[in-house]
Coordinates of C-alpha atoms in Angstrom, one line a residue:
X197 CA -19.9 1.5 2.3
X198 CA -18.4 4.9 4.1
X199 CA -18.3 4.0 8.2
X200 CA -19.0 6.9 10.3
X201 CA -17.0 7.5 13.1
X202 CA -18.2 11.1 15.7
X203 CA -15.1 10.6 18.2
X204 CA -12.6 9.8 15.2
X205 CA -14.1 13.4 12.7
X206 CA -12.3 16.2 14.3
X207 CA -8.9 14.2 13.3
X208 CA -10.4 13.9 10.0
X209 CA -11.0 17.0 9.2
X210 CA -7.2 17.6 9.5
X211 CA -5.8 14.6 7.8
X212 CA -8.3 16.5 5.1
X213 CA -6.5 19.7 4.9
X214 CA -3.7 18.9 5.5
X215 CA -3.4 16.9 2.3
X216 CA -3.7 19.8 -0.4
X217 CA -5.4 17.5 -3.7
X218 CA -2.8 17.9 -5.7
X219 CA -2.7 18.4 -9.9
X220 CA -3.0 14.7 -12.2
X221 CA 0.6 14.0 -13.9
X222 CA -0.1 13.8 -17.7
X223 CA 2.6 13.1 -20.0
X224 CA 2.4 13.2 -23.8
X225 CA 3.9 11.0 -26.3
X226 CA 5.3 13.0 -30.2
X227 CA 8.1 12.9 -32.1
X228 CA 6.1 15.5 -34.0
X229 CA 7.0 19.2 -31.5
X230 CA 4.0 21.1 -33.1
X231 CA 1.2 18.4 -31.8
X232 CA 3.8 17.6 -27.9
X233 CA 2.8 21.6 -27.9
X234 CA -0.6 21.5 -28.5
X235 CA -0.8 18.6 -26.4
X236 CA 0.7 20.6 -23.9
X237 CA -0.6 24.3 -23.6
X238 CA -4.2 21.8 -24.1
X239 CA -4.1 20.8 -21.1
X240 CA -1.8 22.4 -18.9
X241 CA -4.1 24.3 -16.8
X242 CA -5.4 20.6 -15.4
X243 CA -2.8 18.5 -15.5
X244 CA 0.3 18.5 -14.8
X245 CA 1.8 17.4 -18.3
X246 CA 5.6 16.5 -19.0
X247 CA 6.0 16.4 -22.6
X248 CA 8.2 13.4 -24.6
X249 CA 9.2 12.9 -27.9
X250 CA 9.7 8.7 -28.0
X251 CA 8.8 6.6 -26.4
X252 CA 12.2 5.6 -24.9
X253 CA 11.8 9.0 -23.4
X254 CA 8.6 9.3 -22.2
X255 CA 10.1 5.5 -20.8
X256 CA 12.6 7.6 -18.8
X257 CA 10.6 10.1 -17.6
X258 CA 7.5 7.8 -16.2
X259 CA 11.2 6.6 -14.1
X260 CA 12.2 10.1 -13.2
X261 CA 7.9 10.6 -12.3
X262 CA 6.3 7.8 -11.0
X263 CA 2.2 7.0 -12.1
X264 CA 0.3 9.5 -14.0
X265 CA -2.7 9.9 -14.1
X266 CA -3.6 9.5 -18.0
X267 CA -0.4 8.7 -21.4
X268 CA -1.8 9.8 -24.4
X269 CA 0.9 8.9 -27.4
X270 CA 1.2 9.6 -30.8
X271 CA 0.6 5.5 -32.5
X272 CA 3.9 6.5 -35.8
X273 CA 7.0 7.4 -34.2
X274 CA 9.9 6.0 -35.6
X275 CA 11.4 4.1 -32.8
X276 CA 8.8 2.9 -31.4
X277 CA 4.9 2.3 -32.1
X278 CA 2.1 3.8 -29.5
X279 CA 1.2 0.9 -28.8
X280 CA 4.4 -0.8 -28.0
X281 CA 4.9 2.3 -26.1
X282 CA 1.9 1.6 -24.3
X283 CA 2.7 -2.0 -23.0
X284 CA 5.4 -1.0 -21.1
X285 CA 3.9 0.5 -18.6
X286 CA 1.2 -1.1 -18.2
X287 CA 3.1 -3.9 -15.7
X288 CA 3.9 -0.8 -13.9
X289 CA 1.5 1.3 -13.2
X290 CA -1.7 -0.8 -14.1
X291 CA -4.4 1.7 -13.2
X292 CA -3.0 4.3 -15.9
X293 CA -5.0 5.3 -18.2
X294 CA -4.0 5.4 -22.1
X295 CA -4.5 7.3 -25.0
X296 CA -3.7 7.2 -28.9
X297 CA -4.0 9.5 -31.1
X298 CA -3.7 7.3 -35.3
X299 CA -3.8 9.4 -38.4
X300 CA -3.3 6.3 -40.7
X301 CA -5.2 3.4 -40.3
X302 CA -3.1 1.0 -37.6
X303 CA -6.3 -1.1 -37.2
X304 CA -5.6 -4.0 -35.9
X305 CA -2.4 -2.0 -33.5
X306 CA -5.3 -1.0 -32.4
X307 CA -7.8 -3.7 -31.4
X308 CA -5.0 -5.6 -30.4
X309 CA -4.0 -3.6 -27.7
X310 CA -8.1 -2.0 -26.7
X311 CA -8.4 -6.4 -26.3
X312 CA -5.2 -6.4 -24.4
X313 CA -6.5 -3.3 -22.3
X314 CA -3.7 -1.4 -23.3
X315 CA -5.4 2.0 -24.5
X316 CA -8.5 3.6 -23.2
X317 CA -9.3 4.9 -26.8
X318 CA -8.4 5.8 -29.4
X319 CA -8.5 10.0 -31.2
X320 CA -7.5 10.5 -35.0
X321 CA -6.0 12.9 -36.2
X322 CA -6.7 15.9 -35.9
X323 CA -9.1 15.3 -33.9
X324 CA -11.4 18.5 -31.6
X325 CA -10.0 19.6 -29.4
X326 CA -13.3 19.5 -27.1
X327 CA -13.1 15.8 -28.2
X328 CA -10.3 15.3 -26.6
X329 CA -10.7 17.4 -23.3
X330 CA -14.2 15.7 -22.9
X331 CA -12.3 12.3 -23.2
X332 CA -9.3 12.8 -21.6
X333 CA -12.1 14.7 -18.4
X334 CA -13.8 10.9 -18.3
X335 CA -9.5 9.3 -18.1
X336 CA -8.7 11.2 -15.1
X337 CA -11.8 9.8 -13.4
X338 CA -11.6 6.3 -14.6
X339 CA -8.1 6.8 -13.5
X340 CA -9.3 8.2 -9.7
X341 CA -11.6 5.8 -9.3
X342 CA -9.2 3.4 -10.0
X343 CA -6.9 4.5 -7.3
X344 CA -9.6 4.8 -4.9
X345 CA -10.4 0.9 -5.7
X346 CA -7.0 0.4 -5.0
X347 CA -6.5 1.8 -1.8
X348 CA -9.7 0.2 -1.0
X349 CA -8.7 -3.0 -1.3
X350 CA -5.4 -1.7 0.3
X351 CA -6.8 -0.5 3.1
X352 CA -8.7 -4.1 3.0
X353 CA -6.1 -6.7 3.4
X354 CA -4.6 -4.2 5.2
X355 CA -7.0 -4.4 7.8
X356 CA -7.1 -8.1 7.6
X357 CA -3.6 -8.7 8.3
X358 CA -2.2 -6.0 11.8
X359 CA -5.6 -7.5 13.5
X360 CA -4.6 -11.3 12.2
X361 CA -0.9 -9.8 14.1
X362 CA -2.6 -8.5 17.3
X363 CA -5.6 -11.6 18.0
X364 CA -1.9 -13.6 17.1
X365 CA -0.2 -11.8 19.8
X366 CA -3.2 -12.6 22.3
X367 CA -3.0 -16.0 21.5
X368 CA 1.3 -16.1 21.3
X369 CA 2.1 -13.5 23.9
X370 CA 3.4 -15.4 27.6
X371 CA 2.7 -12.3 29.3
X372 CA 1.1 -8.7 29.4
X373 CA 4.7 -7.2 28.3
X374 CA 4.8 -9.6 25.5
X375 CA 1.8 -8.6 23.8
X376 CA 1.6 -4.8 25.0
X377 CA 5.1 -5.3 23.0
X378 CA 4.1 -7.0 19.3
X379 CA 1.1 -4.6 19.8
X380 CA 3.5 -1.5 19.2
X381 CA 5.5 -2.7 16.9
X382 CA 2.7 -3.6 14.7
X383 CA 1.5 -0.4 15.4
X384 CA 4.7 1.2 14.0
X385 CA 5.2 -1.3 11.6
X386 CA 2.1 0.3 10.0
X387 CA 1.4 3.1 10.3
X388 CA 5.2 4.1 9.8
X389 CA 6.1 5.6 12.7
X390 CA 8.7 6.4 14.2
X391 CA 8.0 6.2 18.2
X392 CA 4.4 4.0 19.2
X393 CA 3.9 3.7 23.0
X394 CA 1.1 1.7 24.3
X395 CA 0.5 2.4 28.4
X396 CA -2.0 1.2 30.4
X397 CA -4.7 3.0 32.5
X398 CA -6.4 3.0 35.5
X399 CA -8.6 5.1 36.9
X400 CA -7.7 6.9 34.5
X401 CA -4.4 7.6 35.4
X402 CA -1.5 5.8 33.4
X403 CA -0.1 2.5 34.9
X404 CA 4.0 2.2 35.1
X405 CA 2.5 -1.0 32.3
X406 CA 3.8 0.1 29.9
X407 CA 6.3 -0.7 25.7
X408 CA 7.9 1.0 24.1
X409 CA 8.8 1.4 19.9
X410 CA 11.3 3.4 18.6
X411 CA 12.9 3.7 14.6
X412 CA 16.0 4.5 16.5
X413 CA 15.2 2.8 19.5
X414 CA 15.2 5.6 22.4
X415 CA 12.0 6.5 22.5
X416 CA 11.1 9.7 25.0
X417 CA 7.7 8.6 27.2
X418 CA 6.4 12.3 28.1
X419 CA 3.2 11.5 27.5
X420 CA 2.0 12.3 31.5
X421 CA 3.0 15.4 31.1
X422 CA 0.1 16.0 27.5
X423 CA -2.5 17.8 26.6
X424 CA -3.1 15.7 24.1
X425 CA -2.4 12.2 25.9
X426 CA -4.8 13.9 28.8
X427 CA -7.1 16.1 26.7
X428 CA -7.7 11.6 25.7
X429 CA -7.7 11.0 29.0
X430 CA -10.7 13.0 29.9
X431 CA -12.9 13.1 26.8
X432 CA -13.0 9.2 25.7
X433 CA -12.1 10.3 21.9
X434 CA -8.7 10.5 19.6
X435 CA -6.6 13.0 20.0
X436 CA -4.2 14.2 17.8
X437 CA -1.9 17.4 16.3
X438 CA -0.9 16.1 12.9
X439 CA 1.6 19.5 13.0
X440 CA 2.6 20.6 15.5
X441 CA 5.4 23.0 14.8
X442 CA 2.3 24.7 13.1
X443 CA 0.4 24.4 16.5
X444 CA 0.2 27.6 18.9
X445 CA -0.7 25.0 21.6
X446 CA 2.1 22.6 21.6
X447 CA 4.8 24.1 18.8
X448 CA 7.3 24.8 22.0
X449 CA 6.6 22.4 24.6
X450 CA 9.9 21.7 26.0
X451 CA 9.3 17.6 25.5
X452 CA 8.3 18.0 21.6
X453 CA 11.1 20.2 21.0
X454 CA 14.4 17.5 23.1
X455 CA 12.4 14.7 21.1
X456 CA 11.6 16.2 17.4
X457 CA 8.5 14.8 16.9
X458 CA 6.4 16.9 14.4
X459 CA 2.4 14.6 14.9
X460 CA 0.5 12.3 17.5
X461 CA -2.1 11.3 17.1
X462 CA -3.7 9.4 20.3
X463 CA -5.6 6.9 21.3
X464 CA -7.8 6.0 23.7
X465 CA -8.4 2.0 24.5
X466 CA -11.8 1.4 25.4
X467 CA -14.3 -2.0 27.2
X468 CA -17.6 -1.8 28.1
X469 CA -17.4 2.1 28.2
X470 CA -13.7 1.9 30.4
X471 CA -10.6 3.0 30.0
X472 CA -8.4 1.1 29.7
X473 CA -4.6 1.9 27.9
X474 CA -4.3 5.0 25.7
X475 CA -1.6 4.0 21.9
X476 CA 0.6 7.1 21.5
X477 CA 1.4 7.1 17.7
X478 CA 3.7 9.2 17.1
X479 CA 5.9 10.7 13.6
X480 CA 9.5 13.0 13.1
X481 CA 7.6 15.2 10.2
X482 CA 3.9 15.5 9.3
X483 CA 1.3 13.3 10.1
X484 CA 1.8 10.5 7.0
X485 CA -2.3 8.6 8.4
X486 CA -4.2 9.1 5.3
X487 CA -7.9 10.0 7.1
X488 CA -9.1 6.5 5.1
X489 CA -6.9 5.0 8.2
X490 CA -8.6 6.7 10.8
X491 CA -11.3 4.0 10.2
X492 CA -7.9 1.0 10.6
X493 CA -7.6 3.1 14.1
X494 CA -11.8 2.7 15.0
X495 CA -11.5 -1.1 14.5
X496 CA -7.9 -1.2 15.8
X497 CA -8.9 0.4 18.8
X498 CA -11.1 -2.7 19.9
X499 CA -8.9 -5.6 19.4
X500 CA -6.4 -3.8 21.4
X501 CA -9.4 -4.2 24.1
X502 CA -10.1 -7.1 23.6
X503 CA -7.0 -8.4 24.1
X504 CA -5.8 -6.2 26.8
X505 CA -9.3 -7.9 28.4
X506 CA -7.4 -11.5 27.9
X507 CA -4.5 -10.8 30.4
X508 CA -6.9 -10.1 33.2
X509 CA -7.2 -6.2 33.1

C-alpha cells in the first residue's frame, strides 16, 4: 500500500525527476544472422537490444551487461539448445522473462522448461511480428512487476534490519555519545552515504552533542551555516538537494566546494512536535536514494526520536 508522507513529497519529486527511465534491456539469441537482425530491428525502438549468435556468446554478454528484462532465444542452435542456455540464466537472473522460438516439435524439452519456470512462453517459427510484440510487451510488464515485488520485499527487510539496529543500539549504548555514533554509522551504511551526522537540537538550535560518520574518517561539520539545515529547523520538514552542482542556491557555497559533497538530505527528528535532533546524510555524488527509500526515512526519524528520548533528551 502506498504510504503518503506530505513533508517528503518535494524530495520524492526531486528523486523521480533525477532518475529518468531507461529503455529496458533485451537479449536476442539465434544462430541465423537474418533472424537475429530481424529481431533486433523489431524491438530496438523500445528496448536496448543485445544480439548473440550462440548460447555461449549470450552468457558472455550477460556476464558483461548484467540482468536483462527479456531474453528471446532460438531453440535449435548447434552448440547449445535454447532451453539449456536459458536454464543457465535462471540462478543469477531469476526475474528475467524468457521466450523460446522454435520451428520444431521439441515438445518434451519445452514442457520441461516451462514447468520448471525457465521459459515464460514459446513462439513457433515463422512467427507473426504482431503476436511476438504482444508477447514481449507482456513479458516486459511481468519483469517490471517481479522487480517491483522483489524491491518491496528487499526494502521491507532493510527497514526491519535498520530499525532493529537502532532499537538494539538504544538498549546497549552506555551513554548518549555511543548511541549517536551507532545510529549515524547504521544510517550511512543503509543509504551508502559518504557522511552522516546526527546532532541534537534544543530550543531550535544545534547543540554540541553530535556524532559523525565518514567513509574516509574525515568530517567537516558545517551544518550550522548550511541553508538546507536552517530550512529543516525552521519548517521541521525534510530538506534536500540531490545534485548540488546544478543547484544555483548551493553550488557556490564554500562548505560544499571544500567537502566535495554533491547531495545532501536533512531529516528532522521530532518528538511530540518538538524538534530534538537533525540527521544529515551526505554523498559525494548525486543522490542514489530511491523515492521509495523516503518511507524508510520517515520510519527512521520516528525510531531515532524514541532512541534519543530514552536517554532523557
